[in-house]
PDB file of C-alpha atoms in Angstrom:
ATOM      1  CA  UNK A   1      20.393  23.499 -35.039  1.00 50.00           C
ATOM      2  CA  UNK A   2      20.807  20.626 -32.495  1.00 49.00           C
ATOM      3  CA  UNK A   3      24.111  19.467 -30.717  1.00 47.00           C
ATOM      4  CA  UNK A   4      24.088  16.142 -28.277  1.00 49.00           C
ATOM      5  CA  UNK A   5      25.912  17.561 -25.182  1.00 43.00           C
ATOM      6  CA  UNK A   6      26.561  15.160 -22.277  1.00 45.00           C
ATOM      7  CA  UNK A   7      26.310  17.063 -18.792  1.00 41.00           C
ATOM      8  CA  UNK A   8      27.391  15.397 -15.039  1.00 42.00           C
ATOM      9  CA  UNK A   9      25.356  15.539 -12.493  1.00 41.00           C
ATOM     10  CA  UNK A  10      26.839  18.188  -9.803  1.00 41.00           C
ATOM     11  CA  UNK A  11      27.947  16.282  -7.075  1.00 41.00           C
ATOM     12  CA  UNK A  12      30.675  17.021  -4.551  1.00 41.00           C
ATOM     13  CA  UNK A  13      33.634  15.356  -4.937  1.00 42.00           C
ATOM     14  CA  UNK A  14      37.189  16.113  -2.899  1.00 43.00           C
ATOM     15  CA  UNK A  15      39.936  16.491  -4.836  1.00 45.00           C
ATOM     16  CA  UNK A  16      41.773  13.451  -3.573  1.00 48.00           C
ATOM     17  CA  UNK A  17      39.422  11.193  -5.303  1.00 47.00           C
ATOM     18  CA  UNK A  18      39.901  12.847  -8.305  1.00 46.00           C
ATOM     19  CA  UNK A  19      42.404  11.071 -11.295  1.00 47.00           C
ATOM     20  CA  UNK A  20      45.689  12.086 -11.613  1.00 49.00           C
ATOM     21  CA  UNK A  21      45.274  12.674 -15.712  1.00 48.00           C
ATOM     22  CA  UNK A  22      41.260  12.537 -15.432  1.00 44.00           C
ATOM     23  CA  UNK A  23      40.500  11.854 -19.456  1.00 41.00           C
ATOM     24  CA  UNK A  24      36.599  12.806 -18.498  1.00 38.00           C
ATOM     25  CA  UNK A  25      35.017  12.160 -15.253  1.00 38.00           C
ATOM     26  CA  UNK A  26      32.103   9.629 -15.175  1.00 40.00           C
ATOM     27  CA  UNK A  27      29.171  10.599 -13.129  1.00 40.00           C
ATOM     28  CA  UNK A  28      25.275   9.584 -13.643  1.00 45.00           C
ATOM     29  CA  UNK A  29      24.629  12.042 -16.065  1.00 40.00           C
ATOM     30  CA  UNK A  30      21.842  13.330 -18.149  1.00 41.00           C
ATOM     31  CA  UNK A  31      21.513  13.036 -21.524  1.00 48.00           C
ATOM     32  CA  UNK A  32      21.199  16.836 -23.294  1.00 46.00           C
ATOM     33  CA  UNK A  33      20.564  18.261 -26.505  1.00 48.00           C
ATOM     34  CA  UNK A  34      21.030  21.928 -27.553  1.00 46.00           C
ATOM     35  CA  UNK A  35      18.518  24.457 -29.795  1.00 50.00           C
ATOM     36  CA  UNK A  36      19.605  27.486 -30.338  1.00 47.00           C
ATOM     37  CA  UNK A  37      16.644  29.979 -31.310  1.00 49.00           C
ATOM     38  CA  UNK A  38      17.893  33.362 -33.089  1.00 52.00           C
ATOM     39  CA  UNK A  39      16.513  36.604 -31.267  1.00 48.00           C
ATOM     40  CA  UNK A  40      13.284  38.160 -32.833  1.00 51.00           C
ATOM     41  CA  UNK A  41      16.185  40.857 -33.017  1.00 48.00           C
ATOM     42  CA  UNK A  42      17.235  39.692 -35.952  1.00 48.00           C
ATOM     43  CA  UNK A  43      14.520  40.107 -37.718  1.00 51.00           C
ATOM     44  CA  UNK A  44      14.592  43.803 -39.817  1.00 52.00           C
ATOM     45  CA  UNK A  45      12.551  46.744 -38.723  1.00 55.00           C
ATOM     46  CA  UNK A  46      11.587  49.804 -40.673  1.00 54.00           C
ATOM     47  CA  UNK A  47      13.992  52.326 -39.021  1.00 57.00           C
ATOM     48  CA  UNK A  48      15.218  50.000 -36.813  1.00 53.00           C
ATOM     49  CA  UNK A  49      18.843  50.219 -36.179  1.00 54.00           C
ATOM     50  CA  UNK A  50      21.389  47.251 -35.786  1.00 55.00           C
ATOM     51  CA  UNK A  51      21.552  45.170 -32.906  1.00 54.00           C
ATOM     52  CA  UNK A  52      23.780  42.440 -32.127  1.00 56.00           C
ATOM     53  CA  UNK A  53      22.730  38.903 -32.417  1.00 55.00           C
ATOM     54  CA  UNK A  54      21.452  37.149 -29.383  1.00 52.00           C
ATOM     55  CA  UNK A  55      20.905  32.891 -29.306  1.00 50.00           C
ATOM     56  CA  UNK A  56      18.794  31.625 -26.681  1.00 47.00           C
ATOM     57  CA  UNK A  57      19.730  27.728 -25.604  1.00 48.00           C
ATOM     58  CA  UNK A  58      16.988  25.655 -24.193  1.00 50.00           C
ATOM     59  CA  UNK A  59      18.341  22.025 -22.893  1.00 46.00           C
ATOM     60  CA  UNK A  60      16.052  19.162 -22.962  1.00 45.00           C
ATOM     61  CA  UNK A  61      17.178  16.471 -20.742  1.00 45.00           C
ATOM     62  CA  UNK A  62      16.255  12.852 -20.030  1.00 47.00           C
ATOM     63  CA  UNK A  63      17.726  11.567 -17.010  1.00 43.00           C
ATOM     64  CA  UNK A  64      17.691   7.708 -16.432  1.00 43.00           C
ATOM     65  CA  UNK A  65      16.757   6.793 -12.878  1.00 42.00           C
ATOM     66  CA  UNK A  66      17.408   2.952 -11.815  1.00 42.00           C
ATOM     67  CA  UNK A  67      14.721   1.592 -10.267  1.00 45.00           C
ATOM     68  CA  UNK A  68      15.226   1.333  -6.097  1.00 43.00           C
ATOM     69  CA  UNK A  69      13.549  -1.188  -3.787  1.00 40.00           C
ATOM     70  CA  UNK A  70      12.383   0.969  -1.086  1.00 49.00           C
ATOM     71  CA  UNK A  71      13.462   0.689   2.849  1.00 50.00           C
ATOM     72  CA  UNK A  72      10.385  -0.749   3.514  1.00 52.00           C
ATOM     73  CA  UNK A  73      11.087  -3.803   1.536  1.00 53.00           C
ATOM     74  CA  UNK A  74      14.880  -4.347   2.701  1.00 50.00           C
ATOM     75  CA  UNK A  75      13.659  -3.959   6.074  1.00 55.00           C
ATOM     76  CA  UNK A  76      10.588  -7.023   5.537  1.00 71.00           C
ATOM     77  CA  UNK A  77      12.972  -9.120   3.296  1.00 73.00           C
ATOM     78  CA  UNK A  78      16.758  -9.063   4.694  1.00 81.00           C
ATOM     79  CA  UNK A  79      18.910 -11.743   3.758  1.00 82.00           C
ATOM     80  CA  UNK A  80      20.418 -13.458   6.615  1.00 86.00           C
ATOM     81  CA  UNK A  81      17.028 -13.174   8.526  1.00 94.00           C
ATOM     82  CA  UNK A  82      16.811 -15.926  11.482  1.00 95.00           C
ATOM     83  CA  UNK A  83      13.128 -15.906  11.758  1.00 97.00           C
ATOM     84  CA  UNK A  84       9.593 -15.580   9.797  1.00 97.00           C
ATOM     85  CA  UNK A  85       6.936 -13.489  11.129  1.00 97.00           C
ATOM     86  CA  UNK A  86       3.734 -14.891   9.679  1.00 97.00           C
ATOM     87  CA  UNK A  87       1.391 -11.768   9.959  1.00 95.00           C
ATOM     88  CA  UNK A  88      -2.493 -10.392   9.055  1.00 93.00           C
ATOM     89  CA  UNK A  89      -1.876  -6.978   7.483  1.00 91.00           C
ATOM     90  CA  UNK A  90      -5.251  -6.253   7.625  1.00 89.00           C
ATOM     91  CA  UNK A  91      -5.225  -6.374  11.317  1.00 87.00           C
ATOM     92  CA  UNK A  92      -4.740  -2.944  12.823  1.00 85.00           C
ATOM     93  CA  UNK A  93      -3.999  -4.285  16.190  1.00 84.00           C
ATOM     94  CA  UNK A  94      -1.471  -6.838  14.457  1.00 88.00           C
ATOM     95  CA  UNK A  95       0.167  -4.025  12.570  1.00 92.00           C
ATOM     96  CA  UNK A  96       1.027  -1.844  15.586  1.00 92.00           C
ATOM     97  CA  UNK A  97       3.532  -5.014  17.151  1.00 93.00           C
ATOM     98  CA  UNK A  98       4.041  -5.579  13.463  1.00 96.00           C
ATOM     99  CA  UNK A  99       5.457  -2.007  12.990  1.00 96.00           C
ATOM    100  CA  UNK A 100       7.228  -1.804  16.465  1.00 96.00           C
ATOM    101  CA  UNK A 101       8.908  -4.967  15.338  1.00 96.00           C
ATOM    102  CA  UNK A 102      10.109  -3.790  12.122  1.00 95.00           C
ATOM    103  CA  UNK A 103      11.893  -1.015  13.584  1.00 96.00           C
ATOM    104  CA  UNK A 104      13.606  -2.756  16.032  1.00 95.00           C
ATOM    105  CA  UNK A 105      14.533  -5.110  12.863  1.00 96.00           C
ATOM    106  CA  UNK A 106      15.817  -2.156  10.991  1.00 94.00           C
ATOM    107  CA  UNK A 107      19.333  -2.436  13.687  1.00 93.00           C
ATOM    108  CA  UNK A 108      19.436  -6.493  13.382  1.00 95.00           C
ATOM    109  CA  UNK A 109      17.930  -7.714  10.086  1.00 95.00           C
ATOM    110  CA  UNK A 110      17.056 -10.756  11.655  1.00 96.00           C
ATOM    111  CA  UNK A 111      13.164 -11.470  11.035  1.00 97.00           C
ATOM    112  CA  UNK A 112      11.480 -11.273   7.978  1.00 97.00           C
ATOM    113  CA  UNK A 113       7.654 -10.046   7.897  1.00 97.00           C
ATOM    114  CA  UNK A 114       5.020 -12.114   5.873  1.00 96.00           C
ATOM    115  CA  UNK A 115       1.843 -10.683   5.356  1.00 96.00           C
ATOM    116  CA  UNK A 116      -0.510 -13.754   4.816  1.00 95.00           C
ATOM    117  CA  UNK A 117      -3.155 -11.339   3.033  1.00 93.00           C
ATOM    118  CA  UNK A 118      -0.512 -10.654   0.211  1.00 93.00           C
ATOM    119  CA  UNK A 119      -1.721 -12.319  -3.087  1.00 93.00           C
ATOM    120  CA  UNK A 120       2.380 -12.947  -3.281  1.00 93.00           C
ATOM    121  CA  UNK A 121       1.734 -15.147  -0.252  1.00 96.00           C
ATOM    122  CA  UNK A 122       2.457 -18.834  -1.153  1.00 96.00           C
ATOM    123  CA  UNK A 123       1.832 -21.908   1.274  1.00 96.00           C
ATOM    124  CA  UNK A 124       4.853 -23.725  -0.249  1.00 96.00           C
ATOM    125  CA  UNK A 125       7.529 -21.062   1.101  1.00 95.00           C
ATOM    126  CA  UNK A 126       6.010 -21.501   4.268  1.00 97.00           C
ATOM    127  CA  UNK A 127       6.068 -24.815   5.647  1.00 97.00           C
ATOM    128  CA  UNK A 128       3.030 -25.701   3.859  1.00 97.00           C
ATOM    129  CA  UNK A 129       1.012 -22.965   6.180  1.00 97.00           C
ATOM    130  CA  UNK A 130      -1.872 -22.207   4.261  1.00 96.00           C
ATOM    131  CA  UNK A 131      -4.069 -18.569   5.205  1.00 94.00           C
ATOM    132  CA  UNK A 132      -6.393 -20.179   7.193  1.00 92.00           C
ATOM    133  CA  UNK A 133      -4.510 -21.725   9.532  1.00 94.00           C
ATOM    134  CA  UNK A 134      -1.974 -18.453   9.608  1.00 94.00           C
ATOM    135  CA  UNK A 135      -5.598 -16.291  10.351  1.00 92.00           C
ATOM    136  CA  UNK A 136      -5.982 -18.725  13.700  1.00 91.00           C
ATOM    137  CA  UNK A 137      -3.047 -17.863  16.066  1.00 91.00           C
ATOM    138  CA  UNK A 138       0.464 -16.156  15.132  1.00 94.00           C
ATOM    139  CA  UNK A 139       3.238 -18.220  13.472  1.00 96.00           C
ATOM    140  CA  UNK A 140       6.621 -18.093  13.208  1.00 97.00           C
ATOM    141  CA  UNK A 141       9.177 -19.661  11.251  1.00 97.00           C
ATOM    142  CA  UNK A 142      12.983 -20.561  12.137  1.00 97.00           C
ATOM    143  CA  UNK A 143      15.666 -20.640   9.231  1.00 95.00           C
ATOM    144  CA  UNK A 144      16.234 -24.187   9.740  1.00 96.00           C
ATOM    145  CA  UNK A 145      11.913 -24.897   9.415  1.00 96.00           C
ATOM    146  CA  UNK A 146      11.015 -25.124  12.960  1.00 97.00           C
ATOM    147  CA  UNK A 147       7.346 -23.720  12.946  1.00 97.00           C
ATOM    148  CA  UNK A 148       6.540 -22.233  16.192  1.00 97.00           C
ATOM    149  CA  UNK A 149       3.366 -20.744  17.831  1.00 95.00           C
ATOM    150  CA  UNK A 150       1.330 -18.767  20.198  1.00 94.00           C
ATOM    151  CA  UNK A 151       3.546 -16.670  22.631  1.00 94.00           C
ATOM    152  CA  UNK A 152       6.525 -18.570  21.829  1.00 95.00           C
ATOM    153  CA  UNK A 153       6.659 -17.045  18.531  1.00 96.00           C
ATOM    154  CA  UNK A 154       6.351 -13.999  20.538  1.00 96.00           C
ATOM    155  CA  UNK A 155       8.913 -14.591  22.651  1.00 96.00           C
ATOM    156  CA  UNK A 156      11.342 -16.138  19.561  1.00 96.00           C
ATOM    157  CA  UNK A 157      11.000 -13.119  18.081  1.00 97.00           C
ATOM    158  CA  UNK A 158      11.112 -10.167  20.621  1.00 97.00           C
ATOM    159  CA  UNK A 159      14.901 -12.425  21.450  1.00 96.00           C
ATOM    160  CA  UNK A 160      15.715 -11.646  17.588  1.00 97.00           C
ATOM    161  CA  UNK A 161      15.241  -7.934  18.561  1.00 96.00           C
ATOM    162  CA  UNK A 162      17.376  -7.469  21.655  1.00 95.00           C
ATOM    163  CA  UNK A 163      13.536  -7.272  23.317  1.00 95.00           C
ATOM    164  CA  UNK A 164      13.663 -10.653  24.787  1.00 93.00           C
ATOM    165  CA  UNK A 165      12.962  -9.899  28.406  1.00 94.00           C
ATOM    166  CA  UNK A 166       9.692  -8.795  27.580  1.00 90.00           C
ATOM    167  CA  UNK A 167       8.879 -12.431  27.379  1.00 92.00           C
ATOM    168  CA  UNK A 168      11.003 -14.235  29.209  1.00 92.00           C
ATOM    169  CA  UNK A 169       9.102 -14.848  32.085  1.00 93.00           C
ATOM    170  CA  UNK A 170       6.979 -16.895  29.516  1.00 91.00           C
ATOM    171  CA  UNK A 171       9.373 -19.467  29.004  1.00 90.00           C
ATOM    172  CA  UNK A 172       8.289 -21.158  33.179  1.00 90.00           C
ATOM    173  CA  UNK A 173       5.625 -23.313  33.993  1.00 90.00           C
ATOM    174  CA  UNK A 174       3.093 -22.365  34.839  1.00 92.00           C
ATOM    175  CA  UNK A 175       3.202 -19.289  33.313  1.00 91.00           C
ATOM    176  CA  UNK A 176       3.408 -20.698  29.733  1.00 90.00           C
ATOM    177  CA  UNK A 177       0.616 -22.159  29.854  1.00 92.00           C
ATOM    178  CA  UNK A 178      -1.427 -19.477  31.225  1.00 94.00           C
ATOM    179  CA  UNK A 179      -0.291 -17.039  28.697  1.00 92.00           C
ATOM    180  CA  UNK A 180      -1.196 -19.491  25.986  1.00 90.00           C
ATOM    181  CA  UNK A 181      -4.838 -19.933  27.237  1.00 90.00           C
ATOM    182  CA  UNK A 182      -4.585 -16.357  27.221  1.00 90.00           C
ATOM    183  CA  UNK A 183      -3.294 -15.828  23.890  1.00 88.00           C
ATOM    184  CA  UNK A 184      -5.786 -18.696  22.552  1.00 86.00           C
ATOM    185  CA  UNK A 185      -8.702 -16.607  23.720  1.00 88.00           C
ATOM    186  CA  UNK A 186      -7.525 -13.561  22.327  1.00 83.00           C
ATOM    187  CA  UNK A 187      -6.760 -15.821  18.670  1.00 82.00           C
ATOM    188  CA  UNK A 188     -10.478 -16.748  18.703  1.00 81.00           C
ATOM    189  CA  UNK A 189     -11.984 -13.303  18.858  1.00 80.00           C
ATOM    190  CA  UNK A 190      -9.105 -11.410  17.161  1.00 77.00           C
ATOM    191  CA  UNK A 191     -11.526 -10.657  13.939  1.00 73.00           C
ATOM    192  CA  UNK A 192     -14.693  -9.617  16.061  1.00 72.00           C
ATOM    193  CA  UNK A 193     -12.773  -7.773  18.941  1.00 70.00           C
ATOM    194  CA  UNK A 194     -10.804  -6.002  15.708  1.00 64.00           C
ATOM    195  CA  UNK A 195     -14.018  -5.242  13.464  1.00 61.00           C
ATOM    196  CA  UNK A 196     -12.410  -7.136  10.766  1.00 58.00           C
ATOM    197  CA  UNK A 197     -14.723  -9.629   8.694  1.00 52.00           C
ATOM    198  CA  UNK A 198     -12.343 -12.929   6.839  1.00 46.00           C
ATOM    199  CA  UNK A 199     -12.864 -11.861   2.993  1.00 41.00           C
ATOM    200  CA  UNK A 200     -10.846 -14.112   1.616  1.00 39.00           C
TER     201      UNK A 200
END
């Protein structure tokens, strides 16, 4: 014999919160159903004497879990983000400012990450910046479209992150330039000085 039982979830909840005339309290719950299974006890011995009856219940239960978008992905993707970081996540190097960045962006939600070795990666939602050109030197990209490059994007995006004395000194002549020709140097021989071969 099978009965559908509906059972809530134990969770703690104070009894301010609770209804006045509660008709049945809704909670995620899991779906149930009851089998009761007589006791081998029933069934007649030789000699045996009487025993009382004993049911055994075993509950099945499916439990519906909604899909969640993990904290990674909030923490790439947020909505009111102010700037694009155009990134190679196949660059370990990369992936350690990459990772520093993202939690510092986990208390502002102002960039969002782009890996430009994602096969979601699309040219068109980036200002027309297609993977090559993203492999060359680091991009960024404001809300309003501005595309900017080099240690500026740096320096734009260390700002978002309440890190924006780290570059500051960046923004004078002639140290801008320097740390450009720096920075271009470094661009040209990321993949060698990294180990990583372009695959794509």
């Amino acid at each position: 014999m099978a009965l559908p039982l509906r059972v809530a979830t134990a969770a703690s909840v104070s009894r301010n919160s609770m209804p006045k005339n509660p008709t049945f309290f809704s909670l995620p719950y899991f779906n149930c159903t009851l089998k009761f299974h007589n006791s081998p006890s029933l069934n007649p011995r030789p000699n045996a004497l009487p025993t009382r009856p004993h049911h055994y219940i075993r509950v099945i239960s499916e439990a519906t879990v909604e899909p969640e978008i993990s904290k990674k992905q909030k923490n790439d993707s947020p909505k009111d983000w102010k700037i694009k970081m155009l990134y190679d996540g196949d660059c370990p190097l990369c992936m350690r400012e990459v990772n520093m960045l993202r939690e510092r962006n986990r208390s502002y939600g102002t960039i969002k990450f782009v890996d430009i070795g994602s096969d979601d990666y699309s040219p068109d939602e980036n200002q027309n910046i297609d993977y090559e050109t993203a492999m060359g030197r680091i991009h960024a990209i404001l809300s309003d479209g501005t595309v900017v490059t080099d240690v500026e994007a740096f320096r734009r995006l260390y700002e978002h992150v309440g890190l924006g004395w780290v570059y500051a000194i960046t923004k004078y002549e002639p140290i801008a330039k320097i740390a450009d020709s720096v920075y271009g140097v470094w661009a040209k021989y990321r993949l060698q000085v990294t180990g990583k071969i372009n695959a794509h």
